[in-house]
Short mmCIF file of C-alpha atoms in Angstrom, two decimals:
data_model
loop_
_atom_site.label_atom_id
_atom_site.label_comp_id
_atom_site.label_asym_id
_atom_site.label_seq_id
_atom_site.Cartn_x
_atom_site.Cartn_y
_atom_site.Cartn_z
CA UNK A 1 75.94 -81.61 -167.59
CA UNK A 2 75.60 -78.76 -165.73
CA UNK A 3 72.32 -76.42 -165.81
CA UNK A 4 72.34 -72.65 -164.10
CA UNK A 5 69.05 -71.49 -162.68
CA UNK A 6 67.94 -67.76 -162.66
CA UNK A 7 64.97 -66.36 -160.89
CA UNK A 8 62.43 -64.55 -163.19
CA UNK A 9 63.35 -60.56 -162.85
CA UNK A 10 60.11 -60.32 -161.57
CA UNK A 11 60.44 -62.50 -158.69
CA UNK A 12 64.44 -61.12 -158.12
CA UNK A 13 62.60 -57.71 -157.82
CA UNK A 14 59.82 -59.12 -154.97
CA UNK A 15 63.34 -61.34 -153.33
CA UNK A 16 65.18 -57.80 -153.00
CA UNK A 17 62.46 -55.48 -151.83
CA UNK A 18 61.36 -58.55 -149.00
CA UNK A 19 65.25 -58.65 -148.29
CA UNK A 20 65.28 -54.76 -147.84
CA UNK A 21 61.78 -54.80 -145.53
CA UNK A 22 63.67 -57.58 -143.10
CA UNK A 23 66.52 -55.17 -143.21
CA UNK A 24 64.52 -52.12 -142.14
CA UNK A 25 62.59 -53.86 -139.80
CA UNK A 26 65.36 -55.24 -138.07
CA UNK A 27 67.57 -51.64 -137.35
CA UNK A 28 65.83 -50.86 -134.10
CA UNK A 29 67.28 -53.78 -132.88
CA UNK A 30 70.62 -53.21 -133.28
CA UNK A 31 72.05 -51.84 -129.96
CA UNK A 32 74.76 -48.88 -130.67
CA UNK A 33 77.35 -48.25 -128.28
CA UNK A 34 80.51 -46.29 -128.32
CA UNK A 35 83.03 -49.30 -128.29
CA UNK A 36 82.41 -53.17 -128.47
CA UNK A 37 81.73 -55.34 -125.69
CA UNK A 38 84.97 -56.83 -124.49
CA UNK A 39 84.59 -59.85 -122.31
CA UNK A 40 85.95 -58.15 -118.43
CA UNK A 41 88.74 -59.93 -117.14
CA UNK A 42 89.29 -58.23 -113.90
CA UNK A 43 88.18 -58.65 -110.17
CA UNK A 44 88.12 -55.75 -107.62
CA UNK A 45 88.00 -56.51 -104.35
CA UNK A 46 87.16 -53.19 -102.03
CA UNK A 47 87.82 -54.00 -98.11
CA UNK A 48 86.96 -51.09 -95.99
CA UNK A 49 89.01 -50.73 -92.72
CA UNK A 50 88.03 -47.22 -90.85
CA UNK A 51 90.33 -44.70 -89.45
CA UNK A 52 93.39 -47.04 -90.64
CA UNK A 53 96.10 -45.16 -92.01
CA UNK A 54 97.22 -46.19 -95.60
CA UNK A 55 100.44 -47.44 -94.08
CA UNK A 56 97.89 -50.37 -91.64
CA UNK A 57 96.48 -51.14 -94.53
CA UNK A 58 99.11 -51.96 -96.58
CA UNK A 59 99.80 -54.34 -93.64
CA UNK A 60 96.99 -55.78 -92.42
CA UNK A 61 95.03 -56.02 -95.58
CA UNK A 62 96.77 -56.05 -98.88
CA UNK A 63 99.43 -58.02 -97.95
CA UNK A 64 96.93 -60.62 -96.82
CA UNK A 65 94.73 -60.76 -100.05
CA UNK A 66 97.91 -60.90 -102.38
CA UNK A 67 99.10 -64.29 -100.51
CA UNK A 68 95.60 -65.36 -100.45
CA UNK A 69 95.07 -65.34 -104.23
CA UNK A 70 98.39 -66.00 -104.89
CA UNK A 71 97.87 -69.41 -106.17
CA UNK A 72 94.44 -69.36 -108.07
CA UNK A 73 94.64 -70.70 -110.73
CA UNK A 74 94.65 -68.77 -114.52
CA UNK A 75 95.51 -65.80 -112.23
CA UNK A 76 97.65 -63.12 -114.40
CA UNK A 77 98.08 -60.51 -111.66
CA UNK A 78 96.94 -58.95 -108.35
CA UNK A 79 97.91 -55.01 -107.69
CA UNK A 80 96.57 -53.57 -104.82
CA UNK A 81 96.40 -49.77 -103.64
CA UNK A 82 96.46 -49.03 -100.31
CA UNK A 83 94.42 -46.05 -98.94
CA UNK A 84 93.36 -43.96 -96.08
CA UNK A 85 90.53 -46.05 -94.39
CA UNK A 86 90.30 -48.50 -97.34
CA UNK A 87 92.00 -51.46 -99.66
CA UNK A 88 91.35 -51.80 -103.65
CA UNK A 89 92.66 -55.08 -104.95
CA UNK A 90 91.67 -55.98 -108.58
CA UNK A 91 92.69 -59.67 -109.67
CA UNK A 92 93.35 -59.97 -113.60
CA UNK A 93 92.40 -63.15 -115.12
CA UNK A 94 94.66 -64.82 -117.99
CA UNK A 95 93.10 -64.78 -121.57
CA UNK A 96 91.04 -68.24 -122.43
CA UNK A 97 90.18 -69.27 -118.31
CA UNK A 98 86.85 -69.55 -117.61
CA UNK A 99 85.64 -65.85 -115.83
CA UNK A 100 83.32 -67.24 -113.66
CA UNK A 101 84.77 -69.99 -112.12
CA UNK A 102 87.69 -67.35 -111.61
CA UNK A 103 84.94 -65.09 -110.11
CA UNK A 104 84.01 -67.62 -107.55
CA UNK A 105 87.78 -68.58 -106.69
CA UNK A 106 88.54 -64.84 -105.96
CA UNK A 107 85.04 -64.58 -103.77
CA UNK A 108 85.83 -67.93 -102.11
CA UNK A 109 89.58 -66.78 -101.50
CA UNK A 110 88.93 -63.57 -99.77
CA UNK A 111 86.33 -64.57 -97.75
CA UNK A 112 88.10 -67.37 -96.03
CA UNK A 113 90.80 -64.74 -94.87
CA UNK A 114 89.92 -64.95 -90.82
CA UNK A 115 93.16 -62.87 -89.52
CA UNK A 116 91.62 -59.59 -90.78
CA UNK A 117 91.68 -56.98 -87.71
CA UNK A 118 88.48 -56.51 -86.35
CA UNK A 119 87.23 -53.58 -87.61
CA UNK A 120 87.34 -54.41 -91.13
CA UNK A 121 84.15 -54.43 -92.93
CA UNK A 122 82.63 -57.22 -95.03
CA UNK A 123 84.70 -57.10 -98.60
CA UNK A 124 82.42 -55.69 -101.71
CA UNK A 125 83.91 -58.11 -104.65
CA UNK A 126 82.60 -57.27 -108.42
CA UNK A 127 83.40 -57.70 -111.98
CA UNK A 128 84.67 -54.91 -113.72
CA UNK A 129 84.51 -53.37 -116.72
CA UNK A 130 80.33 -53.99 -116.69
CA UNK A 131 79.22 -50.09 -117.19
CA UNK A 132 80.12 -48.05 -119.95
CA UNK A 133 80.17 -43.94 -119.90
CA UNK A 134 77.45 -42.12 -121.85
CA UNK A 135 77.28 -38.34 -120.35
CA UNK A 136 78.03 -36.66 -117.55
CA UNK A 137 75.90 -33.51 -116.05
CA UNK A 138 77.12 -30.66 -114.45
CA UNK A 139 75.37 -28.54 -111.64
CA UNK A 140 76.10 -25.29 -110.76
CA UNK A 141 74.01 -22.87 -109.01
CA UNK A 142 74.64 -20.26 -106.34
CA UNK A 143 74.27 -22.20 -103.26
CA UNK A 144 77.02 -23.60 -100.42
CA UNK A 145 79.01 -26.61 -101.57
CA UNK A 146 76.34 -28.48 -99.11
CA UNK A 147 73.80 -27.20 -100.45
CA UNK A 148 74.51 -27.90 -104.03
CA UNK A 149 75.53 -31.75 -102.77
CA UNK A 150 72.07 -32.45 -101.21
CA UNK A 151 70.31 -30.96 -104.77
CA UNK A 152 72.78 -33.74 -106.77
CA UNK A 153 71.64 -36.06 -104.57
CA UNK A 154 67.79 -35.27 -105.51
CA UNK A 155 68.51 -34.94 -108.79
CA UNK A 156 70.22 -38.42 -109.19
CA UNK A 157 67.48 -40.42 -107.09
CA UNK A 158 64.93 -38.95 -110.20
CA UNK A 159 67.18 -40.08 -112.55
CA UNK A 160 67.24 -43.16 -111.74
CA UNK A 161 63.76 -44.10 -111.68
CA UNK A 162 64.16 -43.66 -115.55
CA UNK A 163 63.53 -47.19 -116.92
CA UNK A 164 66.48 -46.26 -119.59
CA UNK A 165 68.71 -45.10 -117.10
CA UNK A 166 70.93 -48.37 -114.73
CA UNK A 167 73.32 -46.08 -112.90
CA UNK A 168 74.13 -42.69 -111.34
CA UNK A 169 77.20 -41.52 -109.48
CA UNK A 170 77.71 -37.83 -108.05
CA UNK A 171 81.65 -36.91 -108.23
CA UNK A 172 82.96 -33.43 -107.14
CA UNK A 173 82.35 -34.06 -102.92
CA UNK A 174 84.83 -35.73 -100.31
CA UNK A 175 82.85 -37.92 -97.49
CA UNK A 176 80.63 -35.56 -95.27
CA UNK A 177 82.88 -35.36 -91.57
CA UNK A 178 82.04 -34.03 -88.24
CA UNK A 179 84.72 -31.47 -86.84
CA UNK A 180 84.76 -31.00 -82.90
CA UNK A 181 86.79 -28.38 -82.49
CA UNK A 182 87.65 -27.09 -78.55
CA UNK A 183 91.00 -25.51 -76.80
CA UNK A 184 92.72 -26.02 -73.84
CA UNK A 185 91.45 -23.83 -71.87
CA UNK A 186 87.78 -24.74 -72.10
CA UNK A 187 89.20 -28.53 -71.28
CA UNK A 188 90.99 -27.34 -68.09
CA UNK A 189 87.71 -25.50 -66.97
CA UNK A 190 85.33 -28.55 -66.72
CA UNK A 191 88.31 -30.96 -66.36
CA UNK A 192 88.47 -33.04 -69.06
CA UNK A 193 91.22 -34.04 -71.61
CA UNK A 194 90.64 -34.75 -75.47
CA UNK A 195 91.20 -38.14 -74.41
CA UNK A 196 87.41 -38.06 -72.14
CA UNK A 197 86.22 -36.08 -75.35
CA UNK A 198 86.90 -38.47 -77.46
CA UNK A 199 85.69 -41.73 -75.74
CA UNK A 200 82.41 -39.42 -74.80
CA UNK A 201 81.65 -39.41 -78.21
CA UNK A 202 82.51 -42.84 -78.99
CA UNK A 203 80.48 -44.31 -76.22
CA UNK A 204 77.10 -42.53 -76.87
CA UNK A 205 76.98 -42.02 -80.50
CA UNK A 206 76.69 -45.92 -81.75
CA UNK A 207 74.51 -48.15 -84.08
CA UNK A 208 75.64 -51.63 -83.31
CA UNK A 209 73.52 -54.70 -82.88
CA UNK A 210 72.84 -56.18 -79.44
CA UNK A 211 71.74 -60.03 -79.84
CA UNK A 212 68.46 -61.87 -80.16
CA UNK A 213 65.74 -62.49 -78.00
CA UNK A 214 64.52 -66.18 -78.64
CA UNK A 215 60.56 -66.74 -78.15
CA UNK A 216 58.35 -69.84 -78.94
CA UNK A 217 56.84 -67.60 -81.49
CA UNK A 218 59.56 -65.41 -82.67
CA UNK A 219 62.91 -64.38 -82.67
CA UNK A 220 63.33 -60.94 -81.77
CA UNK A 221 66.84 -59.10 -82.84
CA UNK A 222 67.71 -56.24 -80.23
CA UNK A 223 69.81 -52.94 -81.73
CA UNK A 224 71.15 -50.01 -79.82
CA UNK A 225 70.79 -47.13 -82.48
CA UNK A 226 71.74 -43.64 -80.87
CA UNK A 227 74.13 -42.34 -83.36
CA UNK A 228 74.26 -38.83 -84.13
CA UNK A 229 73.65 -37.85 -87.71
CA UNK A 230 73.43 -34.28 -87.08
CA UNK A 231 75.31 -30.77 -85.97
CA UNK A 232 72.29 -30.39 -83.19
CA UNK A 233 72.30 -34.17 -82.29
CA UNK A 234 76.14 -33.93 -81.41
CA UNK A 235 76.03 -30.71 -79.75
CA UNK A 236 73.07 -32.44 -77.11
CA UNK A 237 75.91 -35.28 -76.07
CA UNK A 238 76.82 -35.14 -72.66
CA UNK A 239 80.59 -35.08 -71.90
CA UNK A 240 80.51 -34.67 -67.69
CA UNK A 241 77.56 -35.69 -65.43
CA UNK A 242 77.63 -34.53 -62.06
CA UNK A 243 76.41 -36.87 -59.06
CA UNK A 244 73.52 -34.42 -58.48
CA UNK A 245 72.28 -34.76 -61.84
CA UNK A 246 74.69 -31.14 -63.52
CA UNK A 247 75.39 -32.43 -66.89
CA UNK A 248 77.79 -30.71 -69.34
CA UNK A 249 77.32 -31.47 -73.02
CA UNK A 250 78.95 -31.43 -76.25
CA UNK A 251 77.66 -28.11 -77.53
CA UNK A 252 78.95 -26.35 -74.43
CA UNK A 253 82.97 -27.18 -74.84
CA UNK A 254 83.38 -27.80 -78.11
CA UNK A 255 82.13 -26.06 -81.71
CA UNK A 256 80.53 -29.03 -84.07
CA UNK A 257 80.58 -28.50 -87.77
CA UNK A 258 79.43 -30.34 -90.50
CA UNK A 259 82.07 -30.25 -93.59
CA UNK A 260 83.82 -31.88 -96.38
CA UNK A 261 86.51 -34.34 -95.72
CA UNK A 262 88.62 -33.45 -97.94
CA UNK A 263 88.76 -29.27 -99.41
CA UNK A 264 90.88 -30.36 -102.17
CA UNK A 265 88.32 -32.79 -103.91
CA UNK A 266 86.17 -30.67 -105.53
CA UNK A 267 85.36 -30.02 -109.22
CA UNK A 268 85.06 -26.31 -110.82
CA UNK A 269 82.69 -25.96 -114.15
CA UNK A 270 82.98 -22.12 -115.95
CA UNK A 271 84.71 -20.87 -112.69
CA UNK A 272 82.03 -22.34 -110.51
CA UNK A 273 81.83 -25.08 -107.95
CA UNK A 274 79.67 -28.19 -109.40
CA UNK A 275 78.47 -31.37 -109.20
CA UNK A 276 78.84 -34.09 -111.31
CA UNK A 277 76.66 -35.87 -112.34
CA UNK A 278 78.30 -39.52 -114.49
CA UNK A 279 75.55 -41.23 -116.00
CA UNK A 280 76.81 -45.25 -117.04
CA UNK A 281 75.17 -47.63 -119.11
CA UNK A 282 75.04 -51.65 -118.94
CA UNK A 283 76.37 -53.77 -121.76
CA UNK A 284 72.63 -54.47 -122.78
CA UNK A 285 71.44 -50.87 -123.23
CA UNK A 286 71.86 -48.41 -126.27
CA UNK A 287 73.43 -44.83 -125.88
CA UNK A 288 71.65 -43.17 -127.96
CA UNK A 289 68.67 -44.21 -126.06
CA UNK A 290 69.83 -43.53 -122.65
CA UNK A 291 70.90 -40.34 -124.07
CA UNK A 292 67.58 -39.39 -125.56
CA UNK A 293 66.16 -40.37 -121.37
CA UNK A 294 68.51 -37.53 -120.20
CA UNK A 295 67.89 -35.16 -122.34
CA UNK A 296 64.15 -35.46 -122.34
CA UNK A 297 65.08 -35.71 -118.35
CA UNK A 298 67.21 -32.31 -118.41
CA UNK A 299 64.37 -30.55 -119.93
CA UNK A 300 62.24 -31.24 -117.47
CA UNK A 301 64.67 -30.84 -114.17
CA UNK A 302 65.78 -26.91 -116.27
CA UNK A 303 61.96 -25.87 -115.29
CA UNK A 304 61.81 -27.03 -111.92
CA UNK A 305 65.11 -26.39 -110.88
CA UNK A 306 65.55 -22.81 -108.31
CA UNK A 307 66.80 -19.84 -110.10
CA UNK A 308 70.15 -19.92 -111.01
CA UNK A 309 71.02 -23.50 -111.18
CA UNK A 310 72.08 -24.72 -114.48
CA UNK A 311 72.55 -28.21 -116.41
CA UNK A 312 75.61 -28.60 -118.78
CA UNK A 313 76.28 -31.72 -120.11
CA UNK A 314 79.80 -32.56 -120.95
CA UNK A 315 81.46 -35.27 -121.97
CA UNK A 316 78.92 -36.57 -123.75
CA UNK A 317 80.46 -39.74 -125.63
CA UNK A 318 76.94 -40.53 -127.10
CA UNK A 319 77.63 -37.57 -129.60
CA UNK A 320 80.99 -40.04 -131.16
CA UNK A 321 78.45 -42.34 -131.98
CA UNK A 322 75.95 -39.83 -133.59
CA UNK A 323 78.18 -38.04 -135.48
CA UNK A 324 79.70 -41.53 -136.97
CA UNK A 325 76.38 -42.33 -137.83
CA UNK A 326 75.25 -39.26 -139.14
CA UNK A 327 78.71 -39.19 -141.94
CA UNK A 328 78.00 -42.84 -142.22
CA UNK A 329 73.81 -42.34 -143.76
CA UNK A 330 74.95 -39.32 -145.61
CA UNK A 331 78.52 -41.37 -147.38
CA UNK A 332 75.20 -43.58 -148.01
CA UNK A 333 72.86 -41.96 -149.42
CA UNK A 334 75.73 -39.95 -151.65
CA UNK A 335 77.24 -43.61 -152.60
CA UNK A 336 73.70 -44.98 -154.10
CA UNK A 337 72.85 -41.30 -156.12
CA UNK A 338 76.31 -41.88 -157.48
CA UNK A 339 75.98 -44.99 -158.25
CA UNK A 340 72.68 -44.38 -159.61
CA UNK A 341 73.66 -41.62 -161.82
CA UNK A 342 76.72 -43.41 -163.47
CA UNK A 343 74.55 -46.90 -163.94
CA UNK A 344 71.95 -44.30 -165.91
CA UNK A 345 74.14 -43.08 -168.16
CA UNK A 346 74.81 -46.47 -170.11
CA UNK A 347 71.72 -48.36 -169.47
CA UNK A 348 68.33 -47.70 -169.34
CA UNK A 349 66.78 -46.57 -165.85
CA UNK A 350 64.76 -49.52 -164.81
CA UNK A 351 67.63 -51.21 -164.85
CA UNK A 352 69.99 -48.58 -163.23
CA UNK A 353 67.37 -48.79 -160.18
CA UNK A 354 67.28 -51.95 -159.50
CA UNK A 355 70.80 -52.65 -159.51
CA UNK A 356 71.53 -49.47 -157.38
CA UNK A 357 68.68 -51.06 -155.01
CA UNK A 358 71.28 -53.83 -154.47
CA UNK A 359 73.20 -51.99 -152.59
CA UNK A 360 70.94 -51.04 -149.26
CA UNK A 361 69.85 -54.47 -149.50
CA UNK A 362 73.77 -55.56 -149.39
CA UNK A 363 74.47 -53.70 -146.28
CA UNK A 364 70.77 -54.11 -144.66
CA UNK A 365 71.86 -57.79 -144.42
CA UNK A 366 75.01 -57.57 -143.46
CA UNK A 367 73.25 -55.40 -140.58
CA UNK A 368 70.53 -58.41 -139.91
CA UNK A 369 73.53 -61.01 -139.59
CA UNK A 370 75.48 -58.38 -137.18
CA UNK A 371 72.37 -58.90 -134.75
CA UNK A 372 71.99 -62.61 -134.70
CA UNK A 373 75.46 -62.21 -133.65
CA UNK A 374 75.45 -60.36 -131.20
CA UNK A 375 77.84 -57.75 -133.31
CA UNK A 376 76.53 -53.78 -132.36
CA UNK A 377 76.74 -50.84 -134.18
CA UNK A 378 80.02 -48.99 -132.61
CA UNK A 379 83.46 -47.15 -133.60
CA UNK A 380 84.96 -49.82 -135.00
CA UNK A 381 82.38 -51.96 -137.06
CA UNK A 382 80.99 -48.19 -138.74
CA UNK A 383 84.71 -48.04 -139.63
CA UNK A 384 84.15 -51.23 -141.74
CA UNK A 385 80.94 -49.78 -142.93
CA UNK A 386 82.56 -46.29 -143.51
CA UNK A 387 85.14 -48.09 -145.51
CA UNK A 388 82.64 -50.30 -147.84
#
């Protein structure tokens, strides 16, 4: 014999509206992001090898960390790209291997390369894929290129003391470079060749560490530091010192200028020259909260900033999620009236409510069980939503 058991309506009613508090309680929780978190399967490995030409590094450095991983094991791929003064290698994992043994393997792999030239610098090896785009900011004022890059960089070190806000980059600059520029002439005068120039320079503008002095209470580490960081710092290196103390410096044969690398790499906002500004968020954090940091952030920099500079932000992908959102509360809030309306008509309106109340409660809990999961609110699971 079977028996069915059915709450008292009163008690149903007091079930649904402590179903629909947990629900509305729990929201804040759920982090919203533009697109789901997909476990990263790639490795980059970024070896910096100075004034090597792309060519050399092909050679002495990509070469080297393709046969070195070679072998790993659940190892998909390796590309490498060989540039000017630097080698990007990112190592793809198979689907189903364990990421963080793989992790280790790559680490373990690269460091144990010892045939490197000597100038290479210690490899930087990360996970990718752990930062996701929210906004970036443009800045454009009327001030040199130089200028505007030191005001990015002021602007960015604020930003990221905001607790809401993990990472900053400025795009839109090259690397900063000394030019010595001279002619022949001048060379032949104080007798020198661009050769002596060049080893001058080399020889007196260094930061290198000089060994230890052992104590019985300390251990004391010893550094030469005299390199020049500056157009006036350059310009006081000497080039020729005479035997009765004549000295000829930098500044005298030569014009020093501080510029940008590279002319080419720039970016141009509304016919302007800019900075930029690309603010990232980590897996853990919610756009629309880091969003809500820069714009409270932006209002603040607009009245302290100099005349004439201005804050646009473009390519804000925080506005996908708001606007999916937005169409998915008000296909909501139009579903239950509907519903509401229709379930009037043919009964009475006590129980029209309470049967339209269903709904939120239906889709509250579905949201409750998408946080103990780990699930987030993003494009694709507010296209299931949209659709129910």
């Amino acid at each position: 014999m079977i028996r069915f058991f059915a709450l008292h309506p009163t008690a149903a009613n007091l079930l649904m509206l402590l179903l629909l508090a947990v629900g509305l309680i729990n929201l804040p929780t759920l982090k919203r992001e533009t697109f789901p978190d997909f476990a990263s399967l790639q490795v980059e490995i970024r070896l910096p090898y100075p004034g090597a030409s792309a060519e050399d590094v092909e050679d002495a450095l990509c070469l080297r960390i393709e046969d070195a991983l070679e072998g790993l094991n659940d190892l998909y791929e390796v590309r490498c790209e060989a540039r000017e003064s630097i080698a990007i290698a990112v190592a793809e994992m198979t689907e189903g291997g364990n990421f963080a043994r793989f992790l280790d393997d790559v680490k373990t792999e690269v460091e144990a390369i010892d045939d490197f030239p000597e100038q290479v610098e210690q490899p930087v090896i990360q996970q990718l894929a752990r930062t996701d785009r929210v906004v970036s900011i443009a800045i454009t004022g009327p001030m040199e290129p130089r200028d505007l890059k030191h005001f990015a960089q002021e602007v960015k070190e604020r930003m990221r003391r905001l607790p809401e806000v993990s990472q900053v980059t400025i795009s839109g600059f090259s690397d900063n470079q000394f030019r010595v520029q001279t002619s022949r002439e001048v060379l032949l005068a104080y007798g020198v060749s661009m050769t002596d120039l060049a080893d001058a320079i080399a020889r007196q503008s260094l930061d290198l560490p000089a060994g230890g002095i052992e104590t019985l209470d300390q251990n004391i580490l010893v550094r030469f530091t005299d390199q020049r960081r500056s157009v006036q710092e350059l310009e006081q290196l000497v080039v020729v010192g005479g035997i009765r103390g004549g000295e000829v410096r930098l500044g005298e044969v030569a014009t020093v200028s501080d510029r940008f690398e590279l002319d080419e790499d720039r970016i141009e906002f509304g016919g302007r020259r800019a900075a930029l500004l690309e603010v990232d968020k980590t897996k853990q954090q919610d756009t629309l909260k880091v969003m809500a940091a820069v714009r409270r952030f932006l209002e603040q920099e607009r009245r302290r900033a100099p005349p004439g500079v201005e804050f646009t932000l473009t390519q804000n992908l925080s506005s996908i999620v708001s606007d999916r959102l937005g169409m998915l509360t008000a296909n909501g809030v139009q579903g239950l009236l509907l519903v509401f309306l229709t379930m009037w008509l043919f009964f009475r309106l006590r129980f029209a409510f309470w049967v339209t109340m269903g709904l939120p409660v239906a889709f509250l809990g579905g949201l409750f069980f998408m946080s103990l999961a780990g699930i987030s609110i993003n494009m694709i699971s507010m296209v299931a939503l949209l659709i129910a």
